[in-house]
PDB file of C-alpha atoms in Angstrom:
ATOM      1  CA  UNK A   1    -210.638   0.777  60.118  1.00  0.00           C
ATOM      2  CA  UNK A   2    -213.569   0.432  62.336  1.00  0.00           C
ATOM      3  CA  UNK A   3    -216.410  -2.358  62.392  1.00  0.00           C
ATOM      4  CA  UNK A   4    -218.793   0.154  60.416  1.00  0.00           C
ATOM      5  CA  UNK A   5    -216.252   1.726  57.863  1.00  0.00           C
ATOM      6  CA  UNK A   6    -215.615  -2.186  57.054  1.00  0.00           C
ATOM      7  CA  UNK A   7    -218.896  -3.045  56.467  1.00  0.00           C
ATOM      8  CA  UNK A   8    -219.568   0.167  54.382  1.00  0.00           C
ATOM      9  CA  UNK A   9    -216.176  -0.992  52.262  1.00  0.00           C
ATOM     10  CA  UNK A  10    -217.914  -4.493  51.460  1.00  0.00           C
ATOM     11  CA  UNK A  11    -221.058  -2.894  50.615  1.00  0.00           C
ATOM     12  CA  UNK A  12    -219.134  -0.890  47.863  1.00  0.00           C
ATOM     13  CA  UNK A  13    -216.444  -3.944  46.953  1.00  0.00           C
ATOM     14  CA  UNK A  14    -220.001  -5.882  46.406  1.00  0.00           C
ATOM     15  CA  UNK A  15    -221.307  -2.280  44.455  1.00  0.00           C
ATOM     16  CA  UNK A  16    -218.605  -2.825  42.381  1.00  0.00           C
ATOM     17  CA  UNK A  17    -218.061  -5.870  41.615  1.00  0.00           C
ATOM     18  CA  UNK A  18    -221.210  -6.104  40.296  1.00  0.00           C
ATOM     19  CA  UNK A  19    -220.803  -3.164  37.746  1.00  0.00           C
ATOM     20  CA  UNK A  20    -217.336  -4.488  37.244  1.00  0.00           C
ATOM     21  CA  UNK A  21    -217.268  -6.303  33.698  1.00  0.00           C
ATOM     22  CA  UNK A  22    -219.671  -3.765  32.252  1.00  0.00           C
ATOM     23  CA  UNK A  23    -217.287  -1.017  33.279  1.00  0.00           C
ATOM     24  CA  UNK A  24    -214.678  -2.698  31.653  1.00  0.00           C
ATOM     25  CA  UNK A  25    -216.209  -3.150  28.561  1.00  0.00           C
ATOM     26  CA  UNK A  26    -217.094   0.378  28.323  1.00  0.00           C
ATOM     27  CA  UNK A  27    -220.850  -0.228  29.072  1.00  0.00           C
ATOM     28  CA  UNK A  28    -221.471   1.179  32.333  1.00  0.00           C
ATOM     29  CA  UNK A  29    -223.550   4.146  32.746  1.00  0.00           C
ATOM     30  CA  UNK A  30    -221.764   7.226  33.435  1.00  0.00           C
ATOM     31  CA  UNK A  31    -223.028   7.159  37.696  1.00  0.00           C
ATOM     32  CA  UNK A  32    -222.000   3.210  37.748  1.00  0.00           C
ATOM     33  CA  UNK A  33    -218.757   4.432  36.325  1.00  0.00           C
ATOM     34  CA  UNK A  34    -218.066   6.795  38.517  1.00  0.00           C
ATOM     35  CA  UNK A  35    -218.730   4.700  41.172  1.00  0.00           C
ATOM     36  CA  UNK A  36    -216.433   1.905  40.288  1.00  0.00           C
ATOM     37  CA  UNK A  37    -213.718   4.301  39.026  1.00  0.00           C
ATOM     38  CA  UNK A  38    -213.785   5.753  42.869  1.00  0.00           C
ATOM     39  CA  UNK A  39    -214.132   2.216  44.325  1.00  0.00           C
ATOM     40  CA  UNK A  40    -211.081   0.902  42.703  1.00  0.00           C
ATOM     41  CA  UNK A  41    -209.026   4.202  43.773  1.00  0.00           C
ATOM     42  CA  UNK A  42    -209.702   2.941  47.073  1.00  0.00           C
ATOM     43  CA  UNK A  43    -209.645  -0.338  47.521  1.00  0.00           C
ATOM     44  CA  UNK A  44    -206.775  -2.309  46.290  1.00  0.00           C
ATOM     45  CA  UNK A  45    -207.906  -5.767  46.161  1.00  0.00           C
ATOM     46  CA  UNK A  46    -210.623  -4.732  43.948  1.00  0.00           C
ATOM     47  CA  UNK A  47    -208.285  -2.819  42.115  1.00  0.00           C
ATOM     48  CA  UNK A  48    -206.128  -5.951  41.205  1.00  0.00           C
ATOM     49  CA  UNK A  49    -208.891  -8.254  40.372  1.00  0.00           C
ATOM     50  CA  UNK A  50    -209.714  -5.127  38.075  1.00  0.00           C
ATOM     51  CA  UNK A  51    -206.786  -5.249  36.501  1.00  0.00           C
ATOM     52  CA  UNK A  52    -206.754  -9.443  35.956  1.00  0.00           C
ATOM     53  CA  UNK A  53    -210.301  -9.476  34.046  1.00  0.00           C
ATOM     54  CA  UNK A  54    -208.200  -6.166  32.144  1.00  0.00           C
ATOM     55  CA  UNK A  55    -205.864  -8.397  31.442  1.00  0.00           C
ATOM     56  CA  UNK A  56    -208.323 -11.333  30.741  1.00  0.00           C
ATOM     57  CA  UNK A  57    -209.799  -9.436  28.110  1.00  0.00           C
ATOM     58  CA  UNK A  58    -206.676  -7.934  26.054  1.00  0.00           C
ATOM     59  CA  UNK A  59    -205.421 -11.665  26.611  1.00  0.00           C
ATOM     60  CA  UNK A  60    -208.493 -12.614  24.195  1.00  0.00           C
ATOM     61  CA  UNK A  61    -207.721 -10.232  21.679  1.00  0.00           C
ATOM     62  CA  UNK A  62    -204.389 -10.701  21.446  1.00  0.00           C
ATOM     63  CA  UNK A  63    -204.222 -14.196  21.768  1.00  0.00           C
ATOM     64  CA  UNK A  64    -206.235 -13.959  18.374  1.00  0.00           C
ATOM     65  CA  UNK A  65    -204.708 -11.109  16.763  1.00  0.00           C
ATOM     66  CA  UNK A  66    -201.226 -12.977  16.927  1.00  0.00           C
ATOM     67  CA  UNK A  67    -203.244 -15.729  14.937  1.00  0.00           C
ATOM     68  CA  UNK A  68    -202.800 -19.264  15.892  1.00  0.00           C
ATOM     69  CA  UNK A  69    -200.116 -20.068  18.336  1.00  0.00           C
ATOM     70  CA  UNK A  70    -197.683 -22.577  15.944  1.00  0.00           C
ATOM     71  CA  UNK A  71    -199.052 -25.738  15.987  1.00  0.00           C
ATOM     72  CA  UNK A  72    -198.544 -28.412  18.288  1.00  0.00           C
ATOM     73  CA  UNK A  73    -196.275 -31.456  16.293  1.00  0.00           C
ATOM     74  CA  UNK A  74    -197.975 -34.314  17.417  1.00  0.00           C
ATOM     75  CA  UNK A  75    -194.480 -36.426  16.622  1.00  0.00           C
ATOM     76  CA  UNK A  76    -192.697 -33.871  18.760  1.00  0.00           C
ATOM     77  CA  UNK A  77    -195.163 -34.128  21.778  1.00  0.00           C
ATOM     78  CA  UNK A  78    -194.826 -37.685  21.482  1.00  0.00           C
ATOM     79  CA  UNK A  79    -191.220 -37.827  21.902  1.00  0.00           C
ATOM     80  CA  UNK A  80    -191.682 -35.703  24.559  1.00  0.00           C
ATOM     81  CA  UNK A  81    -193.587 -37.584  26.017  1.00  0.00           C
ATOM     82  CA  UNK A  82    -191.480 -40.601  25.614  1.00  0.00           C
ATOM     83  CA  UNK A  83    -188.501 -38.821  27.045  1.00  0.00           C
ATOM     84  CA  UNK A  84    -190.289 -37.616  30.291  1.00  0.00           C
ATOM     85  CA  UNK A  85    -191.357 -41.655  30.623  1.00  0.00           C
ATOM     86  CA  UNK A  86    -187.790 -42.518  30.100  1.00  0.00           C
ATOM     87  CA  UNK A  87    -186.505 -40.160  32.843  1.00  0.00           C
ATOM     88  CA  UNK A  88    -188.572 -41.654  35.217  1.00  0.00           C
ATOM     89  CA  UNK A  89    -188.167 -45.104  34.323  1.00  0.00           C
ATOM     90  CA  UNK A  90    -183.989 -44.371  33.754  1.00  0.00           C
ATOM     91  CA  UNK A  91    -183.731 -42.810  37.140  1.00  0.00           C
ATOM     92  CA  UNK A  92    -186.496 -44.453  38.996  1.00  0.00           C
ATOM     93  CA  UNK A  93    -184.401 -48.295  38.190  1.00  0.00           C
ATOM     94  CA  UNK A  94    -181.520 -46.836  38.741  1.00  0.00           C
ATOM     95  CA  UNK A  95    -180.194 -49.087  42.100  1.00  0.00           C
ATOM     96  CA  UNK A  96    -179.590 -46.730  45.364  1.00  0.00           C
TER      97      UNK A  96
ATOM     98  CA  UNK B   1    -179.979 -29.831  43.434  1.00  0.00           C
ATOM     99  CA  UNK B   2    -179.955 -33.354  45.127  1.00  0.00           C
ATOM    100  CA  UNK B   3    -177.646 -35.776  44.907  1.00  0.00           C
ATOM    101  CA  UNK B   4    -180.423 -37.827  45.290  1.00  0.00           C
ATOM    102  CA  UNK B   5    -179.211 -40.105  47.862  1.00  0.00           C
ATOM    103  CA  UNK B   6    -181.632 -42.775  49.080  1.00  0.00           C
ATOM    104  CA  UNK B   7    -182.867 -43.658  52.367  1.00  0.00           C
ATOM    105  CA  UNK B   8    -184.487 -46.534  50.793  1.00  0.00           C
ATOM    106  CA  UNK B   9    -185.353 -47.245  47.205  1.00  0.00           C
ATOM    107  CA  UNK B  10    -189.402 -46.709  48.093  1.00  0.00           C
ATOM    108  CA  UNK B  11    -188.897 -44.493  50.779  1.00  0.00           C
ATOM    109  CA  UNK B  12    -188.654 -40.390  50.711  1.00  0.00           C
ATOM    110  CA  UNK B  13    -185.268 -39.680  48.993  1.00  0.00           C
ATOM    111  CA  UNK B  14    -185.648 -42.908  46.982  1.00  0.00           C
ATOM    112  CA  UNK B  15    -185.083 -42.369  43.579  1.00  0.00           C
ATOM    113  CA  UNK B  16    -188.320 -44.803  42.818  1.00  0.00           C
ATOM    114  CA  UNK B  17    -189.973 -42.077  44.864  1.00  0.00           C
ATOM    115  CA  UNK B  18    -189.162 -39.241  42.800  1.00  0.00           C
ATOM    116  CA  UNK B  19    -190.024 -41.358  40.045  1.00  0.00           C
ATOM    117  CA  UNK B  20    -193.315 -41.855  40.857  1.00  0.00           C
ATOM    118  CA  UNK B  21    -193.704 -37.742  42.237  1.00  0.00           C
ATOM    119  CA  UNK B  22    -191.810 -36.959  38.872  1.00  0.00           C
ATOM    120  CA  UNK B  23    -195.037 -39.604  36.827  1.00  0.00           C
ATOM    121  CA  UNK B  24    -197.874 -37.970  39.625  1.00  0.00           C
ATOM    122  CA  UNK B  25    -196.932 -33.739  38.788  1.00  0.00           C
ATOM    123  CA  UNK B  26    -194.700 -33.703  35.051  1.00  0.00           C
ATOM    124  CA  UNK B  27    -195.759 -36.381  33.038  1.00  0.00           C
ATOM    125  CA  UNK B  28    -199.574 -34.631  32.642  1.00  0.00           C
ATOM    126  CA  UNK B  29    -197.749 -30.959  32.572  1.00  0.00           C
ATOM    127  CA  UNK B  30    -195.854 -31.995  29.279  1.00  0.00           C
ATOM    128  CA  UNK B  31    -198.315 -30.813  26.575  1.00  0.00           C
ATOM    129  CA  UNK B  32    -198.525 -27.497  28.405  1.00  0.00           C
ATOM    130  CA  UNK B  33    -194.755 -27.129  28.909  1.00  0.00           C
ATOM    131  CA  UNK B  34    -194.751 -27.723  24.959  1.00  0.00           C
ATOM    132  CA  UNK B  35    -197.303 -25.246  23.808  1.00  0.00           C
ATOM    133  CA  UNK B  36    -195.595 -22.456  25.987  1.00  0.00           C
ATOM    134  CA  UNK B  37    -192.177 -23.548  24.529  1.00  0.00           C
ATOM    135  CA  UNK B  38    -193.526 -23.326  21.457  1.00  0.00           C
ATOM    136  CA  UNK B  39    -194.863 -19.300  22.658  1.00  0.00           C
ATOM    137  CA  UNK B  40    -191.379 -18.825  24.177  1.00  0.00           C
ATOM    138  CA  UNK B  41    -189.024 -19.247  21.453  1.00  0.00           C
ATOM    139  CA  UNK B  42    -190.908 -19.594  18.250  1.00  0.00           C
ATOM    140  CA  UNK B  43    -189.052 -22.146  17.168  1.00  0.00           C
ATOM    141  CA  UNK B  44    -190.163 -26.221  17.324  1.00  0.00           C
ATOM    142  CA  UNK B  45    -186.347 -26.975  17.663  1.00  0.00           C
ATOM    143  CA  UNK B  46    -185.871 -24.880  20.110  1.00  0.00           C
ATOM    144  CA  UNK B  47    -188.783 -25.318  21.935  1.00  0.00           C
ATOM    145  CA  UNK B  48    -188.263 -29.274  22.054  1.00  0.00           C
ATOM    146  CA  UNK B  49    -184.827 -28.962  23.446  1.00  0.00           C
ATOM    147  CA  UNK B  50    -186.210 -26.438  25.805  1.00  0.00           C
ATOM    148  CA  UNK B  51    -189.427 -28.719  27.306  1.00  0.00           C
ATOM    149  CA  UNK B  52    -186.593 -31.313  27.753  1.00  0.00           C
ATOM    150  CA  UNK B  53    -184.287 -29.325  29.861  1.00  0.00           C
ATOM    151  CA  UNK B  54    -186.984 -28.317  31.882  1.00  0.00           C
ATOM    152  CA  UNK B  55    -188.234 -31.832  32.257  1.00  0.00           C
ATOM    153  CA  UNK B  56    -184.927 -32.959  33.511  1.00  0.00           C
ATOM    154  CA  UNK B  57    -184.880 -30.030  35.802  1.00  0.00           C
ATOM    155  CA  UNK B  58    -187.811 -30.859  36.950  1.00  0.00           C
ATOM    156  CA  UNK B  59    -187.100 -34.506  37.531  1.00  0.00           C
ATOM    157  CA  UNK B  60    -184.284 -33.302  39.817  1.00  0.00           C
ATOM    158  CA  UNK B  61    -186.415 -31.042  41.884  1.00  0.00           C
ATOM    159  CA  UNK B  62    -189.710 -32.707  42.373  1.00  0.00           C
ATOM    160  CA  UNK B  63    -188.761 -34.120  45.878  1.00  0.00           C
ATOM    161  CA  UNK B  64    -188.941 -30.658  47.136  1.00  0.00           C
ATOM    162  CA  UNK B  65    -191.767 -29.504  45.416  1.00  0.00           C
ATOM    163  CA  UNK B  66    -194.730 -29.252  47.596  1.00  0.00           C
ATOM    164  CA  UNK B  67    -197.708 -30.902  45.862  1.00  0.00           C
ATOM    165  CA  UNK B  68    -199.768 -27.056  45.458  1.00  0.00           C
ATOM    166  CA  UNK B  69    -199.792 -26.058  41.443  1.00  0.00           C
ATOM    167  CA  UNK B  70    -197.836 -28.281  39.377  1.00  0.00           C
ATOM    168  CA  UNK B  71    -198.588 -26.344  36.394  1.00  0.00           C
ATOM    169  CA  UNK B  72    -197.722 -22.917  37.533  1.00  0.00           C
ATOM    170  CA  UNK B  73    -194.166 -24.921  39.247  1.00  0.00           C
ATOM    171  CA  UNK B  74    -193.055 -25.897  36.262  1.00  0.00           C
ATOM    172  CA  UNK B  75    -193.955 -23.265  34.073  1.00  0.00           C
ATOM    173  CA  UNK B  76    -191.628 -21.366  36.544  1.00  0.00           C
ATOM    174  CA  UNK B  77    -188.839 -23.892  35.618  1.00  0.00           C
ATOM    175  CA  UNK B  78    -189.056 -23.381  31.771  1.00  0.00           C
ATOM    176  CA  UNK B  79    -189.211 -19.657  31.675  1.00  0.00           C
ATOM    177  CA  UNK B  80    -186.058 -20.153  34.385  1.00  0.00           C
ATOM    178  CA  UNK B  81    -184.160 -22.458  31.691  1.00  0.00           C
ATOM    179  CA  UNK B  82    -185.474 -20.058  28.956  1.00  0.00           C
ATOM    180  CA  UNK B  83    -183.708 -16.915  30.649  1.00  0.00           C
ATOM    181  CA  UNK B  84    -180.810 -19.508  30.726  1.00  0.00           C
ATOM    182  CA  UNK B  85    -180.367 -20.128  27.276  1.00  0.00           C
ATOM    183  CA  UNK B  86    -181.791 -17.160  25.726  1.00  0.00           C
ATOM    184  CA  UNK B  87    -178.739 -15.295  24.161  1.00  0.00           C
ATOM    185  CA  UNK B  88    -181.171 -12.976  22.417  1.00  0.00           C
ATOM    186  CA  UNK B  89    -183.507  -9.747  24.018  1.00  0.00           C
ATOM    187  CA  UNK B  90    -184.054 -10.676  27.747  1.00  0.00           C
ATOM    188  CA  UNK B  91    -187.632 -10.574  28.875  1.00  0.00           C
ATOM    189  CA  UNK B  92    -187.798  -8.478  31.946  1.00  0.00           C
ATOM    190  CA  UNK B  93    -188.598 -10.104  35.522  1.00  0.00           C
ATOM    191  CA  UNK B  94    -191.210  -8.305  37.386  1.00  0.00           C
ATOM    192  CA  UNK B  95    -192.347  -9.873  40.725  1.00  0.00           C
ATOM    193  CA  UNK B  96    -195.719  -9.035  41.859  1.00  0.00           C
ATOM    194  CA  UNK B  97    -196.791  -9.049  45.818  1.00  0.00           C
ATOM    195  CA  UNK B  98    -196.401 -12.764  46.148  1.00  0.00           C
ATOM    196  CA  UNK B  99    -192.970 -12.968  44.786  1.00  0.00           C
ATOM    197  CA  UNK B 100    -193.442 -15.012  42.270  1.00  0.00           C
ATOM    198  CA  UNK B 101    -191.503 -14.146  39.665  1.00  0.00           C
ATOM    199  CA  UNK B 102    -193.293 -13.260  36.576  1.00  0.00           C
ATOM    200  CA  UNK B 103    -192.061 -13.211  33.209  1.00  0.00           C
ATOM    201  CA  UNK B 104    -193.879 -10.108  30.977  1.00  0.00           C
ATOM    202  CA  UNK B 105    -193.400  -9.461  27.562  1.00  0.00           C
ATOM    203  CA  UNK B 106    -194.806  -6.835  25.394  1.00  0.00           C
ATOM    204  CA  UNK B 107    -197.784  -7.086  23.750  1.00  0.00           C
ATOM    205  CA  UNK B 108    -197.985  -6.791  19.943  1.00  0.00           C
ATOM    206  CA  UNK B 109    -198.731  -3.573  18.583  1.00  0.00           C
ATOM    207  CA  UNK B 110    -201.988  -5.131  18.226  1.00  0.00           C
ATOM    208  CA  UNK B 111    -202.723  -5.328  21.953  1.00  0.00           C
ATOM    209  CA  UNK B 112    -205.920  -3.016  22.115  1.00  0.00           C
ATOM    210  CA  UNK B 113    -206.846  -0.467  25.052  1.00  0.00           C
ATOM    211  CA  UNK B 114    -205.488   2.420  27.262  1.00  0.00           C
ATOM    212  CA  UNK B 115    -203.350   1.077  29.350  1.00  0.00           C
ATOM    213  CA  UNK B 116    -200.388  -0.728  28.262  1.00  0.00           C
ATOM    214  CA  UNK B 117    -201.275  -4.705  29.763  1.00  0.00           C
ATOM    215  CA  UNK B 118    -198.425  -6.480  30.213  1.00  0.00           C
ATOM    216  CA  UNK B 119    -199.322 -10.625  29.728  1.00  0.00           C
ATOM    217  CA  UNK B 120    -197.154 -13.644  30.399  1.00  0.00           C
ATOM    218  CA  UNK B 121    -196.546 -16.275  27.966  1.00  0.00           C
ATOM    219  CA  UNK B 122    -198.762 -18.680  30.956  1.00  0.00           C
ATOM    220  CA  UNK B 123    -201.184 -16.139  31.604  1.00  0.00           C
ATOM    221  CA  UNK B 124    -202.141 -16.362  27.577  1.00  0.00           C
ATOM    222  CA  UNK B 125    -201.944 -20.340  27.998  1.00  0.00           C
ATOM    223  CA  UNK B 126    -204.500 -20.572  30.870  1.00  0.00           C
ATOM    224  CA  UNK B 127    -206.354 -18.409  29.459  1.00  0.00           C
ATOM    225  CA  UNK B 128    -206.562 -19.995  26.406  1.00  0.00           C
ATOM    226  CA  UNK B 129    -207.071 -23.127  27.748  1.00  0.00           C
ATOM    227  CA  UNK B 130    -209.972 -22.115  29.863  1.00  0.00           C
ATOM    228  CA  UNK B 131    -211.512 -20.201  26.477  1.00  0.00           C
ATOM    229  CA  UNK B 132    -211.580 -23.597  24.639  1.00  0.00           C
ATOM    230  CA  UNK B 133    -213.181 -25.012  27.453  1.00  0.00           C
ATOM    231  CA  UNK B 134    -216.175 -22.929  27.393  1.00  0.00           C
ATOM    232  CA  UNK B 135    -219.532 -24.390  26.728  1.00  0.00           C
ATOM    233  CA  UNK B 136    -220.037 -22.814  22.671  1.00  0.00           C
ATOM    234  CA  UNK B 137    -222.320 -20.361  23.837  1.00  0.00           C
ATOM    235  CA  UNK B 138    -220.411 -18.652  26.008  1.00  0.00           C
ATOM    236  CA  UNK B 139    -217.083 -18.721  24.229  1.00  0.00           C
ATOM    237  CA  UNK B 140    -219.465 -16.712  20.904  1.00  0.00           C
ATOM    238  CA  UNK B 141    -219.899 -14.298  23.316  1.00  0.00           C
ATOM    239  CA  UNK B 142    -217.021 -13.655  24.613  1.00  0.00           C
ATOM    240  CA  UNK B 143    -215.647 -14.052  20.799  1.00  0.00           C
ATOM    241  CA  UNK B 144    -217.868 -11.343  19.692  1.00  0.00           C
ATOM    242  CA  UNK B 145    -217.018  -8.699  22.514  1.00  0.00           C
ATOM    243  CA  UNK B 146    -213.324  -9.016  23.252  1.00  0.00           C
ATOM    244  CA  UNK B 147    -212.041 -10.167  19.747  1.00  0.00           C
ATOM    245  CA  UNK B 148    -214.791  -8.450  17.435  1.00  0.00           C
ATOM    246  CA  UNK B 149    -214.993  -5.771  19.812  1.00  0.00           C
ATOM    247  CA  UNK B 150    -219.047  -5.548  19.768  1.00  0.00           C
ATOM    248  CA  UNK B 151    -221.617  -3.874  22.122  1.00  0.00           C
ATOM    249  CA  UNK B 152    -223.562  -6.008  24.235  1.00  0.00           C
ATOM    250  CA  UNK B 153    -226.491  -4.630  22.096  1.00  0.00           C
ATOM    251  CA  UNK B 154    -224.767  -5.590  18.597  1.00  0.00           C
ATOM    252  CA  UNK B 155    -223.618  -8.894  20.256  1.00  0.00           C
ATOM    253  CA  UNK B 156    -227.557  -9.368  21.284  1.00  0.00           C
ATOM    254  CA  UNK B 157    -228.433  -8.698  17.988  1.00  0.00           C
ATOM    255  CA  UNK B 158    -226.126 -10.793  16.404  1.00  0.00           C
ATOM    256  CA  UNK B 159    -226.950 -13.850  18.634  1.00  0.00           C
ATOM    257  CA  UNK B 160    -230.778 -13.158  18.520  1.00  0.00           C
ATOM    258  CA  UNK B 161    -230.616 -12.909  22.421  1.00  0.00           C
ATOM    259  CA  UNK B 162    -231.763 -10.326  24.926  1.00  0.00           C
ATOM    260  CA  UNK B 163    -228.815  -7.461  26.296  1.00  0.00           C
ATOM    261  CA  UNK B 164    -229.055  -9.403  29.522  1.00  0.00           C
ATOM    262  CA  UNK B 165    -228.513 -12.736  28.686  1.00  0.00           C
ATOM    263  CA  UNK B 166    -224.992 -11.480  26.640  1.00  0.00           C
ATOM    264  CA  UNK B 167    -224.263  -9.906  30.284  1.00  0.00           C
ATOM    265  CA  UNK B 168    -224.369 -12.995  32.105  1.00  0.00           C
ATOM    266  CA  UNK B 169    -223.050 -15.176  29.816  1.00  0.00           C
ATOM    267  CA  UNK B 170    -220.048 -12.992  29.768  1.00  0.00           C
ATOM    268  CA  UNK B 171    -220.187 -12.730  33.514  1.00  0.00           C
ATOM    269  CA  UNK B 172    -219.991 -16.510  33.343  1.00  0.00           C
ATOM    270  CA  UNK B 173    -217.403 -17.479  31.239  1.00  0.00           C
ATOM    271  CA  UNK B 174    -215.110 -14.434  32.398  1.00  0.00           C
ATOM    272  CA  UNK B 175    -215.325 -16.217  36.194  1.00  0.00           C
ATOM    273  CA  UNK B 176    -214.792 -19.626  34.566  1.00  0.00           C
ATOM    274  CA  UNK B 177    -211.278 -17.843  33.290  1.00  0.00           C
ATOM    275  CA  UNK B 178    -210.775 -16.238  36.490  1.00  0.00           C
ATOM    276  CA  UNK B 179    -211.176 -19.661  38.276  1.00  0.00           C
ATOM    277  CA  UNK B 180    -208.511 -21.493  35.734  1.00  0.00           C
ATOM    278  CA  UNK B 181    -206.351 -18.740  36.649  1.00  0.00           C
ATOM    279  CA  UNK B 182    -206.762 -19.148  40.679  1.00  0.00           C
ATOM    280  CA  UNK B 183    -206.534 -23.047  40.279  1.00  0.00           C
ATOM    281  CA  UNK B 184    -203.684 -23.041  38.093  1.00  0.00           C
ATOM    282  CA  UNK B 185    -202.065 -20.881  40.492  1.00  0.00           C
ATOM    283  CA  UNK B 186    -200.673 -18.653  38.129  1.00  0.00           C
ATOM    284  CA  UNK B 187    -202.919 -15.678  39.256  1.00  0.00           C
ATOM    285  CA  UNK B 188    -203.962 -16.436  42.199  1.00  0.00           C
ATOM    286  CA  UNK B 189    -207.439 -15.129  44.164  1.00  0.00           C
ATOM    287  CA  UNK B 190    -205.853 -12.643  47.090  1.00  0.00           C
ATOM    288  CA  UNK B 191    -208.021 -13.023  50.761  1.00  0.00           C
ATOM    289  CA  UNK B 192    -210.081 -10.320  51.280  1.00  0.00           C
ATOM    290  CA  UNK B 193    -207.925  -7.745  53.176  1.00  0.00           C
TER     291      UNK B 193
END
């Protein structure tokens, strides 16, 4: 790729990165759609941060949909915690 | 895995060293390593005897582990030891261009959208981390478009806020999530090619 076609390929990365969220949440005008649809064809790192704020987004959703994650026993963490102190401590005296 | 014979008891290869590597990286990670344990195997038991195999796994391996990410490192380790013990439905191992291994399950037949997104167990913990995080009124906007699936206009309306200001709060607090992912190290920020 030359010096100019790489310039002209930032130009449209920074096109498209600015009508990136809105694309993704469906609220891009049909030219600023087409646009970024045709940018991400073509340019693969856009393409994968694409697909992380995609994956961003469902991660919202379906973090909630699948309703709290099961709560965190504070008597459990604590003994976890203990444990990982112990390890260190056990090994950490423990003569060469 | 080491034998863990010392040089000197201070020294690299000392086991006060790796104590002290084990106290600097693990002993902040172990909340995390919970919570995910918790995700893995839905099961408290479970996940407790899990986040302690991991933890002595890790104890054995921090000499060699370079400093960069502790979180995603470890996080590595327990889905390892989950694959391990899991007798049940194997989740399947997909590695993506920087070969770290990444563990995807399915999403619940909940998961909204086109395309099917496959989501690790961390990906959901970062970025539910990072949601919590959020100044209030970003995370209500974010709330009201991804979970309550709203327009920006019916999210401006509901807030009492101009269309624009919903756009750049979401702007904002999606790049805050992006940036816990990147730091974390579990989705990592690739160079400009």
């Amino acid at each position: 790729m030359g010096v100019r076609e790489m310039i002209a390929m930032q130009v449209r990365c920074h096109r498209a990165a600015r009508e990136l969220q809105a694309y993704l949440d469906g609220e891009a005008d049909a030219e600023a759609s087409r646009m970024v649809a045709a940018h991400l064809e073509e340019c693969r790192r856009c393409g994968l941060e694409a697909s992380v704020y995609a994956a961003i987004k469902a991660a919202i959703a379906v973090g909630h949909d699948a309703g709290q994650p099961q709560e965190i026993d504070p008597v459990v963490l604590a003994r976890l915690e203990r444990f990982a102190s112990g390890l260190s401590r056990t090994e950490g005296d423990r003569p060469p | 895995m080491t034998d863990g014979r010392a040089i000197g008891a201070d020294g690299p290869g000392g086991a006060a060293h790796q104590a002290a590597l084990f106290d600097r990286y693990v002993l902040p990670e172990v909340a995390v390593l919970y919570r995910v344990a918790l995700s893995l195997t839905g099961q408290p038991a479970d996940a407790e005897d899990l986040v302690q195999d991991t933890l002595i796994r890790a104890y054995r391996a921090v000499d060699r582990f370079d400093g960069a990410h502790p979180r995603a490192w470890l996080l590595t380790i327990l889905r390892h030891t989950h694959i391990n013990r899991s007798r049940r439905r194997r989740p399947f191992l997909l590695a993506d261009g920087d070969g770290m291994g990444v563990v995807m399950e399915r999403l619940a037949p909940s998961a909204p959208a086109s395309d099917e997104v496959l989501i690790s167990t961390q990906f959901q913990v970062v970025v539910a981390d990072a949601l919590a995080a959020l100044p209030e009124k970003h995370r209500a906007v974010l709330a009201l478009v991804d979970i309550d699936g709203m327009t920006y206009q019916e999210a401006a309306d509901a807030l009492d806020i101009p269309r624009g200001t919903v756009m750049s709060r979401l702007h904002r607090a999606r790049k805050k999530i992006r940036d816990g992912l990147d730091d974390s190290g579990v989705q990592p920020r690739r160079r400009r090619m």
